[in-house]
Amino acid sequence: MGRGRNRSKSKLDKKVSAQYSLDKLLIILKQPQQYDERIVRSAASHYVKISRRNRMPLSTEAKLLICKKCTAPRLYGSNTRVRISSGQKITTCLECGDIRRIGGGPKSHRHQ
């Protein structure tokens, strides 16, 4: 008995299908109020898994919507606290305690 042919996808096909899946999952993450909480959590964890498996970086939108440490969806007001201090957006995940700072603050543009 033969082993059969090698029918694996090419690298480009894998990237295209992965990007398609990531786009569909991002739609769910952008509108969490329309879906059950379990579906949103599953979409967030699958988004991170697919991007890691295919060595694709998280999109800038996904970085704001998913906690990088615990892969929980950032549902502002329920499991995420947002503070603005000195021109910096400080986002705290209330599930794992991870803190993300976005923006350089008021003096980031100065060069001395």
Tab-separated table of C-alpha atoms in Angstrom:
chain	number	residue	atom	x	y	z
A	1	MET	CA	0.000	0.000	0.000
A	2	GLY	CA	1.285	3.421	-0.906
A	3	ARG	CA	1.328	6.395	1.348
A	4	GLY	CA	-0.612	8.560	-1.081
A	5	ARG	CA	0.204	11.933	-2.485
A	6	ASN	CA	1.306	14.944	-0.567
A	7	ARG	CA	-1.781	17.142	-0.687
A	8	SER	CA	-0.769	19.836	1.732
A	9	LYS	CA	-1.558	23.473	1.099
A	10	SER	CA	1.105	25.870	0.007
A	11	LYS	CA	2.379	28.513	2.408
A	12	LEU	CA	0.453	31.208	0.617
A	13	ASP	CA	-2.807	29.253	0.809
A	14	LYS	CA	-2.312	28.725	4.552
A	15	LYS	CA	-1.681	32.439	5.108
A	16	VAL	CA	-4.730	33.426	3.063
A	17	SER	CA	-7.041	31.038	4.909
A	18	ALA	CA	-5.583	32.109	8.271
A	19	GLN	CA	-6.125	35.784	7.431
A	20	TYR	CA	-9.712	35.029	6.395
A	21	SER	CA	-10.329	33.291	9.735
A	22	LEU	CA	-8.737	36.150	11.669
A	23	ASP	CA	-10.952	38.671	9.872
A	24	LYS	CA	-14.094	36.702	10.756
A	25	LEU	CA	-13.057	36.385	14.409
A	26	LEU	CA	-12.277	40.099	14.579
A	27	ILE	CA	-15.844	40.872	13.505
A	28	ILE	CA	-17.082	38.948	16.558
A	29	LEU	CA	-14.625	40.749	18.836
A	30	LYS	CA	-15.660	44.184	17.563
A	31	GLN	CA	-19.339	43.611	18.442
A	32	PRO	CA	-19.352	41.544	21.670
A	33	GLN	CA	-22.832	42.710	22.716
A	34	GLN	CA	-24.395	40.795	19.817
A	35	TYR	CA	-22.947	37.425	20.883
A	36	ASP	CA	-22.928	35.218	23.956
A	37	GLU	CA	-19.968	35.762	26.297
A	38	ARG	CA	-18.661	32.213	25.683
A	39	ILE	CA	-18.533	32.842	21.940
A	40	VAL	CA	-16.600	36.085	22.412
A	41	ARG	CA	-14.105	34.405	24.761
A	42	SER	CA	-13.662	31.541	22.326
A	43	ALA	CA	-13.151	33.965	19.437
A	44	ALA	CA	-10.444	35.817	21.377
A	45	SER	CA	-8.512	32.673	22.269
A	46	HIS	CA	-8.832	31.275	18.739
A	47	TYR	CA	-7.637	34.587	17.270
A	48	VAL	CA	-4.453	34.396	19.335
A	49	LYS	CA	-3.920	30.691	18.566
A	50	ILE	CA	-4.304	31.144	14.813
A	51	SER	CA	-2.035	34.170	14.719
A	52	ARG	CA	0.679	32.371	16.705
A	53	ARG	CA	0.395	29.154	14.704
A	54	ASN	CA	0.788	31.016	11.412
A	55	ARG	CA	3.374	33.482	12.738
A	56	MET	CA	1.160	36.436	12.001
A	57	PRO	CA	1.205	39.475	14.298
A	58	LEU	CA	-1.942	40.644	16.045
A	59	SER	CA	-3.585	43.481	14.159
A	60	THR	CA	-3.689	46.891	15.827
A	61	GLU	CA	-7.440	46.507	16.360
A	62	ALA	CA	-7.003	43.091	17.960
A	63	LYS	CA	-4.326	44.428	20.317
A	64	LEU	CA	-6.935	46.773	21.753
A	65	LEU	CA	-9.624	44.088	21.978
A	66	ILE	CA	-7.658	41.130	23.435
A	67	CYS	CA	-5.548	40.873	26.589
A	68	LYS	CA	-2.142	39.671	25.464
A	69	LYS	CA	-1.387	37.865	28.711
A	70	CYS	CA	-4.565	35.846	29.374
A	71	THR	CA	-6.194	36.062	25.891
A	72	ALA	CA	-9.472	37.271	27.385
A	73	PRO	CA	-11.552	39.701	25.347
A	74	ARG	CA	-11.344	43.259	26.665
A	75	LEU	CA	-14.921	44.103	27.516
A	76	TYR	CA	-14.647	47.695	28.640
A	77	GLY	CA	-16.543	48.237	31.869
A	78	SER	CA	-16.877	44.584	32.858
A	79	ASN	CA	-13.389	43.059	32.864
A	80	THR	CA	-11.237	46.010	31.787
A	81	ARG	CA	-10.439	49.308	33.474
A	82	VAL	CA	-9.284	52.273	31.394
A	83	ARG	CA	-7.556	55.311	32.856
A	84	ILE	CA	-6.014	58.292	31.119
A	85	SER	CA	-3.039	59.794	32.891
A	86	SER	CA	-0.684	62.420	31.478
A	87	GLY	CA	-1.766	61.760	27.913
A	88	GLN	CA	-1.334	58.008	28.234
A	89	LYS	CA	-4.152	55.445	27.964
A	90	ILE	CA	-3.639	52.859	30.715
A	91	THR	CA	-5.691	49.673	30.245
A	92	THR	CA	-5.845	47.128	33.073
A	93	CYS	CA	-7.225	43.615	32.636
A	94	LEU	CA	-9.205	42.822	35.780
A	95	GLU	CA	-8.905	39.054	35.217
A	96	CYS	CA	-5.108	38.741	35.210
A	97	GLY	CA	-4.005	42.213	36.342
A	98	ASP	CA	-1.994	42.925	33.198
A	99	ILE	CA	-1.394	46.622	32.497
A	100	ARG	CA	-0.927	48.055	29.001
A	101	ARG	CA	0.127	51.627	28.366
A	102	ILE	CA	-0.705	53.150	25.000
A	103	GLY	CA	0.760	56.464	23.935
A	104	GLY	CA	3.936	58.127	25.075
A	105	GLY	CA	2.526	60.694	27.438
A	106	PRO	CA	2.853	64.477	27.221
A	107	LYS	CA	6.638	64.686	26.821
A	108	SER	CA	7.177	61.850	24.365
A	109	HIS	CA	7.544	64.231	21.407
A	110	ARG	CA	10.275	66.296	23.011
A	111	HIS	CA	13.922	65.657	22.137
A	112	GLN	CA	16.639	66.963	24.441
